[in-house]
Amino acid sequence: MTTTAPSYPVVEGEYHLGTVHLQRGGSIPNAKIAYKTFGTLNADKSNVILYPTWYSGFHVNNEWLIGEGMALDPNVYFIIIISAFGNGQSSSPSNTPEPYNAARFPNVTLYDNVVNQHRVVTEHFGIEKLKLVVGWSMGAQQTYQWAALYPDMVERAAPFCGSAKTAPHNFVFLEGVKAALTADAAWNNGWYTAPPTKGLRSLARVYAVWGFSQPFYRQELWRKLGFNSLEDFLVGFWEGFFLQRDANNLLAMLWTWQNADISANEHFNGDIEKALKAIKCPTVILPAKIDLYFPPEDNEWESQHIPNNKFVVIPGVWGHFAGGGLWDEDTKFIDNELKELLSK
Amino acid sequence: MTTTAPSYPVVEGEYHLGTVHLQRGGSIPNAKIAYKTFGTLNADKSNVILYPTWYSGFHVNNEWLIGEGMALDPNVYFIIIISAFGNGQSSSPSNTPEPYNAARFPNVTLYDNVVNQHRVVTEHFGIEKLKLVVGWSMGAQQTYQWAALYPDMVERAAPFCGSAKTAPHNFVFLEGVKAALTADAAWNNGWYTAPPTKGLRSLARVYAVWGFSQPFYRQELWRKLGFNSLEDFLVGFWEGFFLQRDANNLLAMLWTWQNADISANEHFNGDIEKALKAIKCPTVILPAKIDLYFPPEDNEWESQHIPNNKFVVIPGVWGHFAGGGLWDEDTKFIDNELKELLSK
């Protein structure tokens, strides 16, 4: 087998923001935002797609939606995968020096993420227009926030399997995720010296049934992912994923997610309808049919308040992970919607 | 306020079964099944309703469906609430003497529960016919098992918010519940000396979002239960409930639930369709509209194989707890279906 290098530039980088003062108080000294770019920025900087990461996702976890011939084609666009705070690549509990490390990493809001990403895009890259902002899950939440805060900059938005404001049941789901991790004494209120693996495995098992749908499990579709038993899937896919993550990072992002609300800032003062109305650009909202924590109903409500949107449900039974890049049919569905949106 | 004593007899009791040999190996010496009866057994013993308990439910937790003027009217019927093994009232890890106590309590199947309940009903009470078997959740699973194993004895069956075989997604949900509890080092593989309260609270938080539905939380219907904040509901309702339960009992019943399958015995040899076809009596299957772990789809499939059934979905947004007796509208809906079934 030979690996062919891509015919377009792929660059990983970080932008240092200095001290970032946070919306809910506190600050991150020498804060940084990590990114990875695909393709070439054109002369008038008009070919930019911004693609924020999801809960605990690294850059690499976003890459399935990028490729030649796809909507996110690096031969055409300059695509920036940008890391949310807490993901372990941008400033996070795991990589921030004392005294703001580990359990002392401050609370970061959705707003904090987006206004600082805006600095990376404008100060670092000198970009004034975004052809598209697109993202999955917490990446979708950042997409909504971008479109609402910067309506003159964001030309198109495509949030998939996410919401503009975390719904209460989603909040409670995350309470369970948090409780499962923090029940492990090894977590030690965040001051662990070795990873609290029991808690990470526990979190993974709680998460497992939420990520996919009832029919996904009924039809044993984990077999399509190469696992030969349900237990194998729980260990290999779920525990394997979360054991690679830092517990404090997971808790930091969990707080961001639980409190995500695009209207929770001075621009909208908690008026979610006002914030949704501020999204002027053509928007495609793509929930998955049986997403258990970001169910289509929540997006349907949102779509009634966003002026220029297309609301379309990703069919099938992969649940939230319809947006995870695991299943070709779902990926093609999303890709087609993005192609249509970009052609406008 | 005055409390009026009921005009019918209410009796709590236990039946001692001697050594019970279990389907998957092992035994419980001096096993017992606890029960509570309401009303009077008539002369020809033809007015009996059997009402098994649910996951971690005590007798008292079943009583909301019993009352004068209701379908389960103790002036008309002799109603037996019968405790499943592991609930803390029948033989359980918490009340079984050494050496079979705590972590050494053997695995008990759905089948073990029902064949031993059958002994209570026939040997102890001398009853040969059951006018109705009815139950919620794991109580529904016992109801299915009763009707399939004893078709000449069970005259009507009404399982609500349960299934004849635990579905895979339900199994995975329970993996999360188990992981959240056992992540607490105080659990100590079952050999705790004081309750592992951190694990019990963690389990409660994982369970919380499953028990009700997305719209229940969206509409803040916990306010109807007297709580004034979401956190208050999580602590007061959920943690309050599970802190009163024994961790090993919860794990014992969880195993029973995960492995529940009315066909997993010598009568049906794992042929679930055959087991469902064996249910001859008039049956009302009552799933709740947005039950996240016993979704109506699973029951709909079952209903295609049960000869004489009515499949009707409990409307509304209370999810699994539509069958928990918390909301009058749902209780009336179930009660009306039971009245109709009993009138046949």
Coordinates of N, CA, C and O in Angstrom, one line a residue, chain A residues 122-245:
Chain A
T122 N -9.4 36.9 12.0 CA -9.2 38.3 11.5 C -7.7 38.7 11.7 O -7.0 39.2 10.8
E123 N -7.2 38.6 13.0 CA -5.9 39.1 13.3 C -4.8 38.3 12.6 O -3.8 38.8 12.1
H124 N -5.0 37.0 12.8 CA -3.9 36.1 12.3 C -3.9 35.8 10.8 O -2.9 35.9 10.1
F125 N -5.1 35.6 10.3 CA -5.2 35.3 8.9 C -5.6 36.5 8.0 O -5.5 36.4 6.8
G126 N -6.1 37.5 8.7 CA -6.5 38.7 7.9 C -7.8 38.5 7.1 O -8.0 39.1 6.0
I127 N -8.6 37.5 7.5 CA -9.8 37.2 6.7 C -11.0 38.0 7.2 O -11.2 38.1 8.4
E128 N -11.8 38.5 6.3 CA -12.9 39.3 6.6 C -14.3 38.6 6.3 O -15.3 39.1 6.7
K129 N -14.2 37.6 5.5 CA -15.4 36.9 5.1 C -15.3 35.4 5.2 O -14.2 34.9 4.9
L130 N -16.3 34.8 5.6 CA -16.3 33.3 5.7 C -17.4 32.8 4.7 O -18.5 33.1 4.9
K131 N -16.9 32.1 3.7 CA -17.8 31.5 2.8 C -18.8 30.6 3.5 O -20.0 30.5 3.1
L132 N -18.3 29.9 4.5 CA -19.2 28.9 5.2 C -18.6 28.7 6.6 O -17.4 28.6 6.7
V133 N -19.5 28.6 7.6 CA -19.1 28.0 8.9 C -19.9 26.7 9.0 O -21.1 26.7 8.8
V134 N -19.2 25.7 9.4 CA -19.9 24.4 9.5 C -19.3 23.6 10.7 O -18.2 23.7 11.0
G135 N -20.2 22.8 11.3 CA -19.7 22.0 12.4 C -20.8 21.0 13.0 O -22.0 21.2 12.8
W136 N -20.2 20.0 13.6 CA -21.1 19.0 14.2 C -21.2 19.1 15.7 O -20.2 19.4 16.4
S137 N -22.4 19.0 16.3 CA -22.5 18.8 17.7 C -22.1 20.1 18.4 O -22.7 21.2 18.1
M138 N -21.1 20.1 19.3 CA -20.6 21.4 19.8 C -20.1 22.3 18.7 O -20.0 23.5 18.9
G139 N -19.6 21.7 17.7 CA -19.1 22.4 16.5 C -20.3 23.2 15.8 O -20.1 24.3 15.3
A140 N -21.5 22.5 15.9 CA -22.7 23.2 15.4 C -23.1 24.4 16.3 O -23.5 25.4 15.8
Q141 N -22.9 24.2 17.6 CA -23.2 25.3 18.5 C -22.3 26.5 18.2 O -22.8 27.6 18.2
Q142 N -21.0 26.2 17.9 CA -20.1 27.3 17.6 C -20.5 28.0 16.2 O -20.4 29.2 16.0
T143 N -21.0 27.1 15.3 CA -21.5 27.6 14.0 C -22.7 28.6 14.2 O -22.7 29.7 13.6
Y144 N -23.6 28.2 15.0 CA -24.8 29.1 15.3 C -24.2 30.4 15.9 O -24.7 31.5 15.6
Q145 N -23.3 30.3 16.9 CA -22.8 31.5 17.5 C -22.1 32.4 16.6 O -22.3 33.6 16.6
W146 N -21.3 31.8 15.7 CA -20.6 32.6 14.7 C -21.6 33.4 13.8 O -21.5 34.6 13.6
A147 N -22.6 32.7 13.3 CA -23.6 33.3 12.4 C -24.4 34.4 13.1 O -24.7 35.4 12.5
A148 N -24.7 34.2 14.4 CA -25.4 35.2 15.1 C -24.6 36.4 15.5 O -25.1 37.6 15.5
L149 N -23.3 36.2 15.8 CA -22.5 37.3 16.3 C -21.9 38.1 15.1 O -21.6 39.3 15.3
Y150 N -21.6 37.4 14.0 CA -20.9 38.1 12.9 C -21.7 37.9 11.6 O -21.2 37.3 10.6
P151 N -22.9 38.5 11.6 CA -23.8 38.3 10.4 C -23.2 38.9 9.1 O -23.6 38.5 8.0
D152 N -22.4 39.9 9.2 CA -21.8 40.5 8.0 C -20.6 39.8 7.5 O -20.1 40.1 6.5
M153 N -20.1 38.8 8.3 CA -18.9 38.1 8.0 C -19.2 36.7 7.5 O -18.6 36.2 6.6
V154 N -20.2 36.1 8.1 CA -20.5 34.7 7.8 C -21.5 34.6 6.7 O -22.7 35.1 6.8
E155 N -21.1 34.1 5.5 CA -22.0 34.1 4.3 C -22.9 32.9 4.3 O -23.9 32.9 3.5
R156 N -22.5 31.8 4.9 CA -23.4 30.6 5.0 C -23.1 29.9 6.3 O -21.9 29.9 6.8
A157 N -24.1 29.2 6.7 CA -23.9 28.4 8.0 C -24.5 27.0 7.8 O -25.6 26.9 7.3
A158 N -23.9 26.0 8.3 CA -24.4 24.7 8.3 C -24.1 23.9 9.6 O -23.2 23.1 9.7
P159 N -24.9 24.2 10.6 CA -24.8 23.4 11.8 C -25.5 22.0 11.7 O -26.6 21.9 11.2
F160 N -24.8 21.0 12.0 CA -25.4 19.6 12.0 C -25.3 18.9 13.3 O -24.3 18.9 13.9
C161 N -26.5 18.4 13.7 CA -26.6 17.6 15.0 C -26.1 18.5 16.2 O -25.3 18.0 17.0
G162 N -26.6 19.7 16.2 CA -26.3 20.6 17.3 C -27.5 21.5 17.6 O -28.5 21.3 17.0
S163 N -27.3 22.5 18.5 CA -28.4 23.4 18.7 C -27.8 24.7 19.1 O -26.7 24.8 19.6
A164 N -28.6 25.8 19.0 CA -28.2 27.1 19.3 C -28.1 27.3 20.9 O -27.5 28.2 21.4
K165 N -28.9 26.5 21.6 CA -28.9 26.6 23.0 C -29.1 25.2 23.5 O -30.0 24.4 23.0
T166 N -28.3 24.8 24.5 CA -28.4 23.4 25.0 C -29.7 23.2 25.7 O -30.1 24.0 26.6
A167 N -30.4 22.2 25.3 CA -31.8 21.9 25.9 C -31.6 21.3 27.2 O -30.6 20.7 27.5
P168 N -32.7 21.4 28.1 CA -32.6 20.9 29.4 C -32.3 19.4 29.5 O -31.5 18.9 30.3
H169 N -32.9 18.6 28.6 CA -32.6 17.1 28.7 C -31.2 16.8 28.3 O -30.6 15.9 28.8
N170 N -30.7 17.6 27.4 CA -29.3 17.5 27.0 C -28.4 17.8 28.2 O -27.4 17.1 28.5
F171 N -28.7 18.9 28.9 CA -28.0 19.2 30.2 C -28.0 18.1 31.2 O -27.0 17.7 31.8
V172 N -29.2 17.4 31.3 CA -29.3 16.3 32.3 C -28.5 15.1 31.8 O -27.9 14.4 32.6
F173 N -28.5 14.8 30.5 CA -27.7 13.8 29.9 C -26.2 14.0 30.4 O -25.5 13.1 30.8
L174 N -25.8 15.3 30.3 CA -24.4 15.6 30.6 C -24.1 15.5 32.1 O -23.0 15.2 32.5
E175 N -25.2 15.7 32.9 CA -25.0 15.5 34.4 C -24.6 14.1 34.6 O -23.8 13.8 35.5
G176 N -25.3 13.1 33.9 CA -24.9 11.7 34.0 C -23.5 11.4 33.6 O -22.8 10.7 34.3
V177 N -23.1 12.0 32.5 CA -21.8 11.8 32.0 C -20.7 12.3 33.0 O -19.8 11.6 33.3
K178 N -21.0 13.5 33.6 CA -20.1 14.1 34.6 C -20.1 13.2 35.8 O -19.0 12.9 36.4
A179 N -21.2 12.8 36.3 CA -21.3 12.0 37.5 C -20.6 10.7 37.4 O -19.9 10.2 38.3
A180 N -20.7 10.1 36.2 CA -20.0 8.8 35.9 C -18.5 8.9 36.0 O -17.8 8.0 36.6
L181 N -18.0 10.0 35.5 CA -16.5 10.3 35.6 C -16.1 10.6 37.0 O -15.1 10.0 37.5
T182 N -16.8 11.5 37.6 CA -16.3 12.0 38.9 C -16.6 11.1 40.1 O -16.1 11.3 41.2
A183 N -17.3 10.0 39.8 CA -17.5 9.0 40.9 C -16.3 8.2 41.2 O -16.1 7.6 42.2
D184 N -15.3 8.3 40.3 CA -14.0 7.6 40.4 C -13.2 8.4 41.4 O -12.8 9.6 41.1
A185 N -12.8 7.8 42.5 CA -12.0 8.5 43.5 C -10.7 8.9 43.0 O -10.1 9.9 43.4
A186 N -10.2 8.2 42.0 CA -8.9 8.6 41.3 C -9.0 9.9 40.6 O -7.9 10.5 40.4
W187 N -10.1 10.4 40.3 CA -10.3 11.7 39.7 C -9.8 12.8 40.7 O -9.2 13.8 40.3
N188 N -10.1 12.6 42.0 CA -9.5 13.4 43.0 C -9.8 14.9 42.8 O -8.9 15.7 42.9
N189 N -11.0 15.2 42.5 CA -11.4 16.6 42.3 C -10.5 17.3 41.2 O -10.4 18.5 41.2
G190 N -10.0 16.5 40.3 CA -9.2 17.1 39.2 C -7.7 17.0 39.4 O -7.0 17.3 38.5
W191 N -7.3 16.6 40.6 CA -5.9 16.6 41.0 C -5.3 15.2 40.9 O -4.5 14.8 41.7
Y192 N -5.6 14.5 39.8 CA -5.1 13.2 39.6 C -3.6 13.3 39.1 O -3.3 14.3 38.4
T193 N -2.9 12.3 39.4 CA -1.5 12.2 38.9 C -1.4 11.2 37.8 O -0.6 11.3 36.9
A194 N -2.3 10.2 37.8 CA -2.5 9.3 36.7 C -4.0 9.4 36.2 O -4.8 9.8 37.0
P195 N -4.2 9.1 35.0 CA -5.6 9.3 34.5 C -6.6 8.4 35.3 O -6.3 7.2 35.6
P196 N -7.8 9.0 35.6 CA -8.8 8.2 36.3 C -9.5 7.3 35.4 O -10.6 7.5 34.9
T197 N -8.8 6.2 35.1 CA -9.3 5.3 33.9 C -10.7 4.7 34.2 O -11.5 4.5 33.3
K198 N -10.9 4.4 35.5 CA -12.2 3.8 35.8 C -13.4 4.7 35.5 O -14.4 4.4 34.9
G199 N -13.1 6.0 35.9 CA -14.1 7.0 35.6 C -14.3 7.3 34.1 O -15.4 7.5 33.6
L200 N -13.2 7.3 33.4 CA -13.2 7.5 31.9 C -14.0 6.4 31.2 O -14.8 6.6 30.3
R201 N -13.7 5.1 31.7 CA -14.5 4.0 31.1 C -15.9 4.1 31.5 O -16.8 3.7 30.7
S202 N -16.2 4.5 32.7 CA -17.6 4.7 33.1 C -18.3 5.7 32.3 O -19.4 5.5 31.8
L203 N -17.7 6.9 32.1 CA -18.2 7.9 31.2 C -18.5 7.4 29.8 O -19.5 7.6 29.2
A204 N -17.6 6.6 29.3 CA -17.7 6.0 28.0 C -18.9 5.1 27.9 O -19.7 5.2 26.9
R205 N -19.2 4.3 28.9 CA -20.4 3.4 28.9 C -21.7 4.2 29.0 O -22.7 3.9 28.4
V206 N -21.6 5.3 29.7 CA -22.8 6.1 29.8 C -23.1 6.8 28.5 O -24.3 6.9 28.0
Y207 N -22.0 7.2 27.8 CA -22.2 7.9 26.6 C -22.6 7.0 25.4 O -23.4 7.5 24.5
A208 N -22.2 5.8 25.5 CA -22.4 4.9 24.4 C -23.8 4.8 23.9 O -24.1 4.9 22.7
V209 N -24.8 4.7 24.8 CA -26.2 4.5 24.4 C -26.8 5.8 23.8 O -27.8 5.8 23.1
W210 N -26.2 7.0 24.2 CA -26.7 8.3 23.7 C -26.2 8.6 22.3 O -26.8 9.2 21.5
G211 N -24.9 8.1 22.0 CA -24.3 8.5 20.7 C -25.0 7.9 19.5 O -25.1 8.5 18.4
F212 N -25.6 6.7 19.7 CA -26.3 6.1 18.6 C -27.8 6.0 19.0 O -28.2 6.5 20.0
S213 N -28.6 5.3 18.1 CA -30.0 5.2 18.4 C -30.4 3.8 18.8 O -29.7 2.9 18.7
Q214 N -31.7 3.7 19.3 CA -32.2 2.4 19.6 C -32.2 1.5 18.4 O -31.7 0.3 18.6
P215 N -32.6 1.9 17.2 CA -32.5 0.9 16.1 C -31.1 0.6 15.7 O -30.8 -0.5 15.2
F216 N -30.1 1.5 15.9 CA -28.7 1.2 15.6 C -28.3 0.0 16.4 O -27.7 -0.9 15.9
Y217 N -28.7 0.0 17.7 CA -28.3 -1.1 18.6 C -29.1 -2.4 18.2 O -28.6 -3.5 18.2
R218 N -30.4 -2.1 18.0 CA -31.3 -3.3 17.6 C -30.8 -4.0 16.4 O -30.8 -5.2 16.3
Q219 N -30.3 -3.2 15.4 CA -29.8 -3.8 14.2 C -28.3 -4.2 14.2 O -27.8 -4.6 13.2
E220 N -27.7 -4.0 15.4 CA -26.3 -4.4 15.6 C -25.4 -3.7 14.5 O -24.5 -4.3 13.9
L221 N -25.7 -2.4 14.2 CA -24.9 -1.7 13.2 C -23.4 -1.5 13.6 O -22.6 -1.1 12.7
W222 N -23.1 -1.7 14.9 CA -21.7 -1.6 15.3 C -20.9 -2.7 14.5 O -19.7 -2.5 14.4
R223 N -21.5 -3.7 14.0 CA -20.8 -4.6 13.1 C -20.2 -4.0 11.9 O -19.1 -4.4 11.4
K224 N -20.9 -2.9 11.4 CA -20.4 -2.2 10.2 C -19.1 -1.4 10.6 O -18.4 -1.0 9.7
L225 N -18.8 -1.3 11.8 CA -17.6 -0.6 12.3 C -16.5 -1.5 12.6 O -15.5 -1.2 13.2
G226 N -16.8 -2.8 12.3 CA -15.7 -3.8 12.5 C -15.7 -4.5 13.8 O -14.7 -5.2 14.1
F227 N -16.7 -4.3 14.7 CA -16.7 -5.0 16.0 C -17.5 -6.3 15.9 O -18.5 -6.3 15.1
N228 N -17.1 -7.3 16.7 CA -17.8 -8.6 16.5 C -18.7 -8.9 17.7 O -19.3 -10.0 17.7
S229 N -18.8 -8.0 18.7 CA -19.7 -8.2 19.8 C -20.1 -6.8 20.3 O -19.3 -5.9 20.1
L230 N -21.2 -6.7 21.0 CA -21.6 -5.5 21.6 C -20.5 -5.0 22.6 O -20.1 -3.8 22.7
E231 N -20.0 -5.9 23.4 CA -19.0 -5.6 24.4 C -17.7 -5.1 23.8 O -17.1 -4.1 24.2
D232 N -17.4 -5.7 22.7 CA -16.2 -5.3 21.9 C -16.4 -3.9 21.4 O -15.4 -3.1 21.5
F233 N -17.6 -3.5 21.0 CA -17.9 -2.1 20.6 C -17.8 -1.2 21.8 O -17.2 -0.1 21.6
L234 N -18.3 -1.6 22.9 CA -18.3 -0.7 24.1 C -16.8 -0.4 24.5 O -16.4 0.7 24.9
V235 N -16.0 -1.5 24.5 CA -14.6 -1.3 24.9 C -13.8 -0.6 23.8 O -13.1 0.4 24.0
G236 N -13.9 -1.2 22.6 CA -13.0 -0.8 21.5 C -13.3 0.6 21.0 O -12.4 1.4 20.8
F237 N -14.6 0.9 20.8 CA -15.0 2.2 20.2 C -15.0 3.3 21.4 O -14.4 4.3 21.3
W238 N -15.9 3.0 22.4 CA -16.2 4.0 23.4 C -15.1 4.2 24.4 O -14.6 5.3 24.6
E239 N -14.7 3.1 25.1 CA -13.7 3.2 26.1 C -12.4 3.6 25.4 O -11.6 4.5 25.9
G240 N -12.1 3.1 24.3 CA -10.9 3.4 23.5 C -10.8 4.9 23.2 O -9.7 5.5 23.3
F241 N -11.9 5.5 22.8 CA -11.9 6.9 22.5 C -11.7 7.8 23.8 O -10.8 8.6 23.8
F242 N -12.5 7.5 24.8 CA -12.4 8.4 26.0 C -11.1 8.2 26.8 O -10.7 9.1 27.5
L243 N -10.6 7.0 26.8 CA -9.3 6.8 27.5 C -8.2 7.7 27.0 O -7.2 7.9 27.7
Q244 N -8.3 8.1 25.7 CA -7.3 9.0 25.1 C -7.5 10.4 25.5 O -6.8 11.3 25.0
R245 N -8.6 10.7 26.2 CA -8.9 12.1 26.6 C -8.5 12.4 28.0 O -8.6 11.5 28.8

